[in-house]
Structures are given as C-alpha cells and as structure tokens.
PDB file of C-alpha atoms and ligand atoms in Angstrom:
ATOM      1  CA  UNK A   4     -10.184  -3.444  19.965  1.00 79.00           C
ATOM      2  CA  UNK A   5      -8.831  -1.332  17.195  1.00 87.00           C
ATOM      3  CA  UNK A   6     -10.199  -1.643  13.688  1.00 91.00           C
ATOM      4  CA  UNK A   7      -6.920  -2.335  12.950  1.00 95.00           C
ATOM      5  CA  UNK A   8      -5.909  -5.077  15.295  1.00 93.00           C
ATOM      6  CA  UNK A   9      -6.762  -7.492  12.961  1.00 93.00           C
ATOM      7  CA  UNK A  10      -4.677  -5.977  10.474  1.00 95.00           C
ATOM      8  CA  UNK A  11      -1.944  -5.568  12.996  1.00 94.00           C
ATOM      9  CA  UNK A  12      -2.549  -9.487  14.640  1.00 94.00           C
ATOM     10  CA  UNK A  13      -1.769 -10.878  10.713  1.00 94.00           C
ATOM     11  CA  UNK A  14       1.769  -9.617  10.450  1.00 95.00           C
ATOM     12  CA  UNK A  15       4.937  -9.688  12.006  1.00 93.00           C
ATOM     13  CA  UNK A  16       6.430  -6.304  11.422  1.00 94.00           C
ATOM     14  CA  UNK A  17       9.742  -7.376  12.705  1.00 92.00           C
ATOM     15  CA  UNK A  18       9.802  -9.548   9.506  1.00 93.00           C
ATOM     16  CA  UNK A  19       7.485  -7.652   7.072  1.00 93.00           C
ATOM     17  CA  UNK A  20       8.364  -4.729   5.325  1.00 93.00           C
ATOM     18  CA  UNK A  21       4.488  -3.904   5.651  1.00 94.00           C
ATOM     19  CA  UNK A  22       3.305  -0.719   7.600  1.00 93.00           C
ATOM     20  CA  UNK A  23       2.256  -1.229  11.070  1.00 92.00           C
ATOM     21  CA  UNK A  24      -1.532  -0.259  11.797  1.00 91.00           C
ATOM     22  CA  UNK A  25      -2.382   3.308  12.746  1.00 90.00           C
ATOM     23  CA  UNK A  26      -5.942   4.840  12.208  1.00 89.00           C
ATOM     24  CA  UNK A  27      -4.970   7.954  10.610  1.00 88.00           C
ATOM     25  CA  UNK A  28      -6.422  11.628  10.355  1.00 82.00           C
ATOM     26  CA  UNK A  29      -7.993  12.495   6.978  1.00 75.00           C
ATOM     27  CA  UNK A  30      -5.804  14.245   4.899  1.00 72.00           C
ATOM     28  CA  UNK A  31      -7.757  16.423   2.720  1.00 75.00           C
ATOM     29  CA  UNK A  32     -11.683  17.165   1.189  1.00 82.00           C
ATOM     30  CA  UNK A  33     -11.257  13.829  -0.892  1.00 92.00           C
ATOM     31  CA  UNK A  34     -11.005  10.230  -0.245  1.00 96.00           C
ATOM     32  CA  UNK A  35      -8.315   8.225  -1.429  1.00 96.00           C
ATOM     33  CA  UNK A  36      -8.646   5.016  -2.970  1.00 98.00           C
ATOM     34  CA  UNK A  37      -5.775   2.244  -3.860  1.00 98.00           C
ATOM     35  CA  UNK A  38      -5.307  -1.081  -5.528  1.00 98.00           C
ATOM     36  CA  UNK A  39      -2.688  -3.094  -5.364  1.00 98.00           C
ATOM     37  CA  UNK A  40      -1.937  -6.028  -7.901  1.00 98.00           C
ATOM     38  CA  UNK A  41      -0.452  -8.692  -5.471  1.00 98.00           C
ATOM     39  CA  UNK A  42       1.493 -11.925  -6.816  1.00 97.00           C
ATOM     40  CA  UNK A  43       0.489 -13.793  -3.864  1.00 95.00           C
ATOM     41  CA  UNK A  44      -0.519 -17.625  -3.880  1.00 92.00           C
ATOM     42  CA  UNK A  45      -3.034 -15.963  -6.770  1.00 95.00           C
ATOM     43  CA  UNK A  46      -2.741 -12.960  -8.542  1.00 97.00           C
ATOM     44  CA  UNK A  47      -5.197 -10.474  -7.359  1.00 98.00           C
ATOM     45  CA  UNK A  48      -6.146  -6.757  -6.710  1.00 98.00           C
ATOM     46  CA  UNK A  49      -6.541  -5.552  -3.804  1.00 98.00           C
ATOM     47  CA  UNK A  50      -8.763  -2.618  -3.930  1.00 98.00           C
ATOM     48  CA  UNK A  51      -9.165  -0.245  -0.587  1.00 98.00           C
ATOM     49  CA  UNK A  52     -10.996   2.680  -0.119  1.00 98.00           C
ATOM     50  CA  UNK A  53     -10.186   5.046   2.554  1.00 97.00           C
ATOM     51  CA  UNK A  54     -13.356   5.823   5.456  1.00 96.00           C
ATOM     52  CA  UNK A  55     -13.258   6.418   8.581  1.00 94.00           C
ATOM     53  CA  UNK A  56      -9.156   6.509   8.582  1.00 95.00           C
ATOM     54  CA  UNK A  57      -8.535   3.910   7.168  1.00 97.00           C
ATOM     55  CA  UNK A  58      -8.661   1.894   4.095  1.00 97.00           C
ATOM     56  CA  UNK A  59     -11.525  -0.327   3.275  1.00 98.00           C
ATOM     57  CA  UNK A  60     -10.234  -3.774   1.654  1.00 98.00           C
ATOM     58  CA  UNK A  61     -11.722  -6.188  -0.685  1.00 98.00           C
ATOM     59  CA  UNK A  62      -8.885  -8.524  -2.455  1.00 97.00           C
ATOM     60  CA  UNK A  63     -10.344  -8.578  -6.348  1.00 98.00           C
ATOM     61  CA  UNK A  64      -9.861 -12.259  -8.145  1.00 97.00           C
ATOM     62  CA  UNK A  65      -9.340 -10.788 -11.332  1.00 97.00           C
ATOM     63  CA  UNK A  66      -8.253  -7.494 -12.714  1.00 98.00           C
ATOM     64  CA  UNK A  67     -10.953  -4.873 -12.573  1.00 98.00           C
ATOM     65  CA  UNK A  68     -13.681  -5.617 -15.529  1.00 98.00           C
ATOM     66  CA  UNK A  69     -14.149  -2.181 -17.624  1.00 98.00           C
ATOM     67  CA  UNK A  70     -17.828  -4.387 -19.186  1.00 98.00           C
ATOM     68  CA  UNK A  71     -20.665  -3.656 -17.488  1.00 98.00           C
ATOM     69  CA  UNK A  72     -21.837  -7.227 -17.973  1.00 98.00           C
ATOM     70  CA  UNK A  73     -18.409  -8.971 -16.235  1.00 98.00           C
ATOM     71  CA  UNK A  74     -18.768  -9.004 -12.518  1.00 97.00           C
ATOM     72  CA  UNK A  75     -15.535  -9.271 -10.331  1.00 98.00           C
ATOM     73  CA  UNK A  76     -15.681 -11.304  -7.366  1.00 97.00           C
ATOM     74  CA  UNK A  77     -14.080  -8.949  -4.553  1.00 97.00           C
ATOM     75  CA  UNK A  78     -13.515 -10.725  -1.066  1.00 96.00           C
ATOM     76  CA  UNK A  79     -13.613  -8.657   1.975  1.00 96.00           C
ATOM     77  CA  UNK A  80     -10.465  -8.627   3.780  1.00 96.00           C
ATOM     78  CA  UNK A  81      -9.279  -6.489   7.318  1.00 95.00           C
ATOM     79  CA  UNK A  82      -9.106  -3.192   7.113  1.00 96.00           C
ATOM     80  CA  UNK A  83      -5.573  -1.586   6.221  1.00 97.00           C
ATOM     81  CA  UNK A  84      -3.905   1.422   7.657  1.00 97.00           C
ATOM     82  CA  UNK A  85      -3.544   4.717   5.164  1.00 96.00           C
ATOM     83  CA  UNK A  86      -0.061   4.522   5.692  1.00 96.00           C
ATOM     84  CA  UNK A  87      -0.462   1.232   3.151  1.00 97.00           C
ATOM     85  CA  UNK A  88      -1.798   3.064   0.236  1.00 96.00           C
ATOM     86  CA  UNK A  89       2.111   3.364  -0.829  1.00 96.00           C
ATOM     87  CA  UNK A  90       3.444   0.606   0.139  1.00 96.00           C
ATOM     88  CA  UNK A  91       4.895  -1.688  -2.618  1.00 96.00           C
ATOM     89  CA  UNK A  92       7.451  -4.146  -2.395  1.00 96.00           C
ATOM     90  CA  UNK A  93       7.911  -8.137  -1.164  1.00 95.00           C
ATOM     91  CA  UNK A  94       6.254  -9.858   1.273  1.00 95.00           C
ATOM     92  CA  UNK A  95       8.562 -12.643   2.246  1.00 94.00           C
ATOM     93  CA  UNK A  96       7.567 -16.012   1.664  1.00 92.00           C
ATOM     94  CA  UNK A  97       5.860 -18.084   4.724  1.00 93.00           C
ATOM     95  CA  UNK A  98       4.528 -14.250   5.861  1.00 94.00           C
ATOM     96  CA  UNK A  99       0.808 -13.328   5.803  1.00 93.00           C
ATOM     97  CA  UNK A 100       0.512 -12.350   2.177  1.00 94.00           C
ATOM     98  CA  UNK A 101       3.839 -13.469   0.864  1.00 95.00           C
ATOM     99  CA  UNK A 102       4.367 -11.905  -2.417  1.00 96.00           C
ATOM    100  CA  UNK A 103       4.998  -8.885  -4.114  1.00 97.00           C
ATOM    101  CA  UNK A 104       3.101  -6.256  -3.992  1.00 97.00           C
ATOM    102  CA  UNK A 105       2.899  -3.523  -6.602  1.00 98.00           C
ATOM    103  CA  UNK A 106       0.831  -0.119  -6.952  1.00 98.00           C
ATOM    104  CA  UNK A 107      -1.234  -0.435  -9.854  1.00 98.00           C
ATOM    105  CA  UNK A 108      -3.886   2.335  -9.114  1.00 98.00           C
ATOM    106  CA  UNK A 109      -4.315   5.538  -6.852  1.00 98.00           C
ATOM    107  CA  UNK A 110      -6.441   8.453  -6.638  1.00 98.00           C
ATOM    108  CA  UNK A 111      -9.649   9.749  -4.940  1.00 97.00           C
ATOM    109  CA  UNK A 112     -12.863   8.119  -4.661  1.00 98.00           C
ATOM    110  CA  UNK A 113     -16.471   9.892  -4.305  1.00 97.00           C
ATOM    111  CA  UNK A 114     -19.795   8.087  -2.578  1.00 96.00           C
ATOM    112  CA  UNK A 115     -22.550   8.277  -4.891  1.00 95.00           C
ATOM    113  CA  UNK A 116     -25.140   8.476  -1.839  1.00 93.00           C
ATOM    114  CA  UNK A 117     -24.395  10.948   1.338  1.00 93.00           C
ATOM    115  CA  UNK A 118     -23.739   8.027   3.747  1.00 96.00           C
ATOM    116  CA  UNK A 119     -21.110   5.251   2.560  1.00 97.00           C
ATOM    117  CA  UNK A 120     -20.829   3.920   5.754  1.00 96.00           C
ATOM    118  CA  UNK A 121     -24.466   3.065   5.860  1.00 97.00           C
ATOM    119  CA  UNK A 122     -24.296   1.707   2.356  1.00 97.00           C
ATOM    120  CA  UNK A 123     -21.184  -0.420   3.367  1.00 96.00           C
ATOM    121  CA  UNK A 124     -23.423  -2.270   6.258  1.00 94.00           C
ATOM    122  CA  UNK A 125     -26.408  -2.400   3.499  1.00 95.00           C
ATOM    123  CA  UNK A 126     -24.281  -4.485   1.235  1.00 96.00           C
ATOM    124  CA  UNK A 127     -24.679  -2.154  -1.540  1.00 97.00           C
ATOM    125  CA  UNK A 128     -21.548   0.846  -2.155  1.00 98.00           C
ATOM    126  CA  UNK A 129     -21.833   2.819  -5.199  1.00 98.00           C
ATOM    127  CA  UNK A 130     -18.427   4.864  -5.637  1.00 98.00           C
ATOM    128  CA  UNK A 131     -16.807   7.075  -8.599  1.00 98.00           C
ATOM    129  CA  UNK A 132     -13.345   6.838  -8.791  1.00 98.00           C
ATOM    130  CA  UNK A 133     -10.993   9.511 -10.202  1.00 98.00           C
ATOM    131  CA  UNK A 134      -7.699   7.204 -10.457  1.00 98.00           C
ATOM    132  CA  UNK A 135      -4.959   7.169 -13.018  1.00 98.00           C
ATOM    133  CA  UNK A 136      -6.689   3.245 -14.651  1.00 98.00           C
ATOM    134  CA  UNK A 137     -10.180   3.449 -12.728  1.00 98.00           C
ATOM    135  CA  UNK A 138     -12.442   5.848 -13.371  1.00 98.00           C
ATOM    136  CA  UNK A 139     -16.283   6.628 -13.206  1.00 98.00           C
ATOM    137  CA  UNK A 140     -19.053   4.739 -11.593  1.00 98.00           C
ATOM    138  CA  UNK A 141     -18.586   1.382  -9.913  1.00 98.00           C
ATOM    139  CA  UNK A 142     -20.396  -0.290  -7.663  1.00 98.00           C
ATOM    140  CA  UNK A 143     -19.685  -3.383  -4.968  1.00 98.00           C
ATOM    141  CA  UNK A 144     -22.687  -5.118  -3.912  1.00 98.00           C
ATOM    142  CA  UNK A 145     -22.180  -7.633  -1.235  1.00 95.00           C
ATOM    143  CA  UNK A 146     -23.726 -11.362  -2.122  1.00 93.00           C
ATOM    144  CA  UNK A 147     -26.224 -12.966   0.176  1.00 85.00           C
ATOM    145  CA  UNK A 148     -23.641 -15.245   3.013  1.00 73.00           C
ATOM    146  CA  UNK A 149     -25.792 -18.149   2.771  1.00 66.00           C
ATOM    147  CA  UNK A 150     -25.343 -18.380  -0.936  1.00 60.00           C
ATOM    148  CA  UNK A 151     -21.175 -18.047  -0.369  1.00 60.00           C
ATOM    149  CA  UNK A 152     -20.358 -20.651   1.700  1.00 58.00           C
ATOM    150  CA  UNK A 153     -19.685 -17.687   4.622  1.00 54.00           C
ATOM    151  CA  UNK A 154     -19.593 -19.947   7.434  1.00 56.00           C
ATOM    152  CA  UNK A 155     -16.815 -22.336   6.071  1.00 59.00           C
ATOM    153  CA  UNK A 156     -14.723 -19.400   5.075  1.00 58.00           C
ATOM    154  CA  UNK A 157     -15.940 -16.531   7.218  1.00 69.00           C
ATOM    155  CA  UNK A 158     -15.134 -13.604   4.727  1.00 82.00           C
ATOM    156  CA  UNK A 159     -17.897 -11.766   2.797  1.00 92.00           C
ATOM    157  CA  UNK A 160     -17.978 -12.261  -1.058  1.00 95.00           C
ATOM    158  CA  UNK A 161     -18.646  -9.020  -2.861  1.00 97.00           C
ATOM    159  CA  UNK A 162     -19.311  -8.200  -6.441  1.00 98.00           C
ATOM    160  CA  UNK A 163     -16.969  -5.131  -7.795  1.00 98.00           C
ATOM    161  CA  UNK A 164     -19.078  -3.361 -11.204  1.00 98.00           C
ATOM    162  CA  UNK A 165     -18.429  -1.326 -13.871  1.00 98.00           C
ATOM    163  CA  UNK A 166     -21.800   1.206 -14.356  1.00 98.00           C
ATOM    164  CA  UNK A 167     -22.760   1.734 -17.805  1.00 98.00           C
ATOM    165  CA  UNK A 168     -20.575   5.336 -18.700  1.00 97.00           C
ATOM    166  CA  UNK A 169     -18.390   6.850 -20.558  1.00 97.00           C
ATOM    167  CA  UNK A 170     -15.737   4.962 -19.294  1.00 98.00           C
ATOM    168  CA  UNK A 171     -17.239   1.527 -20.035  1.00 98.00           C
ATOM    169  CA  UNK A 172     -16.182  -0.630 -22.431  1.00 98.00           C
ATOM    170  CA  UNK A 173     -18.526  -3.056 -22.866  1.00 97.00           C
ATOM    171  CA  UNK A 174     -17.708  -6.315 -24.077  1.00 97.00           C
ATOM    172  CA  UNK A 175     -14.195  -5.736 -23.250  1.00 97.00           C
ATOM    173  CA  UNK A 176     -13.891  -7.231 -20.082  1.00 96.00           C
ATOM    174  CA  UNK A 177      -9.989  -7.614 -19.723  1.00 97.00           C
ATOM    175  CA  UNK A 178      -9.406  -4.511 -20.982  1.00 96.00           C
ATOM    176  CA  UNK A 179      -7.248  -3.273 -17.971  1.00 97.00           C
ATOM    177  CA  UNK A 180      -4.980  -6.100 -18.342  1.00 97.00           C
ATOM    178  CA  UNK A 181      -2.396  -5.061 -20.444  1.00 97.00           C
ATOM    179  CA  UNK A 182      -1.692  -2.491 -17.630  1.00 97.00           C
ATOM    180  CA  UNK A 183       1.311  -4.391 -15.820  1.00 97.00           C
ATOM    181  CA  UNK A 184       3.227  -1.563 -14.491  1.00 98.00           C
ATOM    182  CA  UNK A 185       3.404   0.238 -10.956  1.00 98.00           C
ATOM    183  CA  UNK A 186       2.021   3.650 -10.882  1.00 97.00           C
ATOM    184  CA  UNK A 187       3.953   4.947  -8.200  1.00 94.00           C
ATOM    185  CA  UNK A 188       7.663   3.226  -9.888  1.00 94.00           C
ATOM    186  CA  UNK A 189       7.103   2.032 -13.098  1.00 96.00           C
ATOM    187  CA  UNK A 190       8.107  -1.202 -12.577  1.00 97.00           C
ATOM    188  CA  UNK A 191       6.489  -4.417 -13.108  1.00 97.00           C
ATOM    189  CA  UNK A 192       6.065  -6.967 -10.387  1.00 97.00           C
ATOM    190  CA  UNK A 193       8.979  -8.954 -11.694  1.00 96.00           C
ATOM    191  CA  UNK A 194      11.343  -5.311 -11.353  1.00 96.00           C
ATOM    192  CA  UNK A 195      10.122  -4.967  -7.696  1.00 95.00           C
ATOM    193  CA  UNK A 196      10.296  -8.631  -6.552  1.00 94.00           C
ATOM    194  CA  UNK A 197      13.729  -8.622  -7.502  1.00 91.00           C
ATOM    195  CA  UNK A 198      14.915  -5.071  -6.330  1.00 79.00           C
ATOM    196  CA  UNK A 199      13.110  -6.334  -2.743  1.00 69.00           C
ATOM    197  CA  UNK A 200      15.160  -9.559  -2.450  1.00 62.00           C
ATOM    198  CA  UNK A 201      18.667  -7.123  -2.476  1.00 54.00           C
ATOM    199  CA  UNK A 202      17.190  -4.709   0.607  1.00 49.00           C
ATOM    200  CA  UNK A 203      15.538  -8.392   2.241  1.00 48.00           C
ATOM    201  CA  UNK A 204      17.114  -7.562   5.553  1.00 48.00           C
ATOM    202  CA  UNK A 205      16.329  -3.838   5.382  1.00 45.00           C
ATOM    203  CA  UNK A 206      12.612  -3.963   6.663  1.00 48.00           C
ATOM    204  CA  UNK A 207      10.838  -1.698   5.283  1.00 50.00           C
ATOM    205  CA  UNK A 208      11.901   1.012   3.038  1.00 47.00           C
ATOM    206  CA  UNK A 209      13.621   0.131   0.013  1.00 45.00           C
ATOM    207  CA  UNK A 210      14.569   4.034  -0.749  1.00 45.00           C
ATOM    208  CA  UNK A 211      16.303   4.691   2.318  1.00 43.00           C
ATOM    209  CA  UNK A 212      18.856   2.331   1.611  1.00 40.00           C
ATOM    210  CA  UNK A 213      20.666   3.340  -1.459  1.00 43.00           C
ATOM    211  CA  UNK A 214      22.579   0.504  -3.266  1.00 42.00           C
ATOM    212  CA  UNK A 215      26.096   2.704  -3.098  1.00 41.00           C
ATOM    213  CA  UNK A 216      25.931   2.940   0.356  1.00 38.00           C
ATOM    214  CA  UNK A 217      29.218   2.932   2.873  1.00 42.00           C
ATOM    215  CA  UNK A 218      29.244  -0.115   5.059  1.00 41.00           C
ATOM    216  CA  UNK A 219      28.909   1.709   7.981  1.00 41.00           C
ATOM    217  CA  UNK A 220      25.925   3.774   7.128  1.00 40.00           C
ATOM    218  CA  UNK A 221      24.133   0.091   5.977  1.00 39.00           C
ATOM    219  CA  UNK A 222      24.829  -1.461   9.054  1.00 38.00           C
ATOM    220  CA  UNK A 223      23.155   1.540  10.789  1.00 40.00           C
ATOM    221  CA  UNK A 224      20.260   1.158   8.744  1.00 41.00           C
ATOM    222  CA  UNK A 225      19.424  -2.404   9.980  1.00 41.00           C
ATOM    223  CA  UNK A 226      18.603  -0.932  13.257  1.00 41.00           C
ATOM    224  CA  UNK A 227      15.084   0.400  13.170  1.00 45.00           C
ATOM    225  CA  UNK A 228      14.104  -3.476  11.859  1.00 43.00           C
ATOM    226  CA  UNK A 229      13.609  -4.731  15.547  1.00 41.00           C
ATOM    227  CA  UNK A 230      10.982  -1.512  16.326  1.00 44.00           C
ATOM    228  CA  UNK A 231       8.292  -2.480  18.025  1.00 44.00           C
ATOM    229  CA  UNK A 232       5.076  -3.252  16.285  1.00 45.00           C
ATOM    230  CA  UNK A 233       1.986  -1.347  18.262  1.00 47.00           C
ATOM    231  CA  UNK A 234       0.687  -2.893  20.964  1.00 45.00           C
ATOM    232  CA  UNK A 235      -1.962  -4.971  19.399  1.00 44.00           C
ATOM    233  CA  UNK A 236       0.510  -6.760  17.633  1.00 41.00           C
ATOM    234  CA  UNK A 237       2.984  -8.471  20.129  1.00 42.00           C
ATOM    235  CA  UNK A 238       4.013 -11.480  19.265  1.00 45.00           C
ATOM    236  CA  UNK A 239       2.148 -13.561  21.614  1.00 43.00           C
ATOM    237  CA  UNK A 240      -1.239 -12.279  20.196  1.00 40.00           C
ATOM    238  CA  UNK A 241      -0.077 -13.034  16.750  1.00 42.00           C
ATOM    239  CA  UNK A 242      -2.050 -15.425  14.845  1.00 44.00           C
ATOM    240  CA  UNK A 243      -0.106 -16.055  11.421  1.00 44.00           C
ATOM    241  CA  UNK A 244      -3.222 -16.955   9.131  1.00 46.00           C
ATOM    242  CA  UNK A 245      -1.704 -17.968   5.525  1.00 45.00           C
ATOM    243  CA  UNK A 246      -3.532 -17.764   1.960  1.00 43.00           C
TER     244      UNK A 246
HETATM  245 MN1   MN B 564      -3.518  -9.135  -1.216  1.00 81.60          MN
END
C-alpha cells in the first residue's frame, strides 16, 4: 500500500478536479510547505508539509494563531501528493472535500531537530517556516488519543503553535485573518468558487481552458476528464468518506 492510497481511495478523479496521488522526487535543498484555506462544510486550513515526497496534512480549525498563548487545533488528515501544493479551485459538492479551495500560504519549511520524521512519530514537530503569511518557529504537538476521543473518530488531534519570536504577536491571536486572498491568484474564495463553476466540466485545470476559446478546441479539451486515476484508486476500491 502506497502512502498515498488513502489519499487516492477518497476521491474520484474522474469527477474531481483534484490531483491524482503520486509520491514525488524532492525538488530542491528545501522543503516546501502549503496551506490551503478550504470553504468546506467548515472553514479551515489545511496546512501540509512536504517529507518523504509528499505532503504531510493536518486540516487547522481556525486560521493560524500569530499569539503564543492561542493554540490551534490541527487534525491529522492522509497524506497529499506534491503535485497538490498548487492546486486551488472547487471541489464539487457531494465529493470528498466539497468546497473551494484556495492557496493562502506557500514557501519552505526547516526542522528544528535533524530527524522530523522521528519527531512526527514522537508527537512533538518543531518547524520554521519561511512562507509569504507564516513565518518563524512553530510547533505541532500531537495530544494524548485517549484524551481526544481517537477511537470514535480515528484521526489524531494536534496542537499547531506560534513560538515566542520576532514574528509573534502576542495577544493578537486572529491576526492572520484579515488575509482573505490566494497567494498564487489573488482571488478570494468567493472569485475562485465562481470562476470554477464556468470550467465545472473541464476537470482539472482551469488555465488550460481559456474562456475565448473556439468550440472545437473546448470540446477537445473535455477529453483528458475520463483519464484514469492510478491504480489504487479504481472505482471499486473507492470508499467516498464525506466531512
Ligand atoms: Mn480541507
């Protein structure tokens, strides 16, 4: 089993304009990090750090807390491909994730300690992000399961915190909040959700299908939307699990 199957077992890429699952190569010296705000059943921010080829997830409750002294409940979620980091757009409705989804961070991330993976299975991650919104130290500590209710919902709870540095701003806790726009676009979530619902139909990439385009040359483009998703993800394996 892939570390991505259960990524790739959650979607049905024939319907979602969401990346299929690939563990890819590392790109460069640096890690990258992401976080995308999602307008899902709840708001949230989904935070993922890339390891390992691919991208660590944790879906945050509440926009990242720049006070010390304001912890953000982070849930771990399955990992995500790389190829996600710029993916923004609409999840239809009734879809695993149905929402929009909009870039609101990206960057690099550095481990604190020498062995993140190790810190990952402790429970305890201490990261420094160099990101357009997030910056300096953070750390995610994962809460006790018995103390989270992990065996009704099996998902570890973690804590996502701002260390005490120059970029803290303590006793502003919301102070990221008035950042509403995508990094990668511009756009708020309301721009994208309603540039997505004109290229519905053309899976995945809204910028290969410009708006002036000759019927022909549309029709063509509908093509690649019946692809087939990697091998993990066939639809009889699928198991459509809904927040
Ligand atoms: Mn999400």
């Amino acid at each position: 089993m892939s570390r991505l199957t259960p990524y790739n077992s959650k979607r049905d890429f024939a319907v979602t304009p969401e990346p299929p699952g690939r563990i890819a190569k590392r790109a460069g010296k640096k890690l990258r990090f992401v976080i995308q705000r999602h307008a899902a059943t709840r708001l949230h921010f989904d935070l993922r750090l890339e390891l390992d080829g691919v991208y660590k997830s944790w879906a945050v409750t509440k926009v990242p807390s720049l006070d010390p002294a304001t912890k953000r409940l982070a849930v771990e979620v399955e990992d995500h491909p790389i190829d996600y980091g710029t993916f923004e757009g609409t999840i239809p409705q009734g879809e695993y994730g149905g929402g929009t989804v909009q870039l609101w961070d990206n960057g690099t991330w550095t481990p604190q300690g020498d062995n993140p993976q190790r810190d990952l299975a402790r429970g305890s991650l201490k990261v420094c992000f160099d990101g357009k919104r997030m910056h300096g130290g953070w750390a995610l500590i994962r809460l006790r399961d018995k103390d989270t209710g992990f065996r009704k919902q099996p998902r570890h709870n973690w804590l996502l915190i701002k260390e005490t540095d120059e970029y803290a701003k303590p006793g502003e806790p919301d102070a990221l909040a008035s950042e509403v726009t995508s990094v990668k676009s511009g756009r708020t979530l309301e721009e994208i959700a309603s540039r997505s619902r004109k290229v519905w139909h053309s899976n995945r990439s809204e910028k290969k299908e410009p708006e002036a385009k000759p019927r022909a040359a549309a029709t063509r483009a509908k093509a690649p939307a019946k692809r087939k998703a990697p091998a993990a993800a066939k639809p009889a394996a699928k198991k459509k699990l809904r927040k």
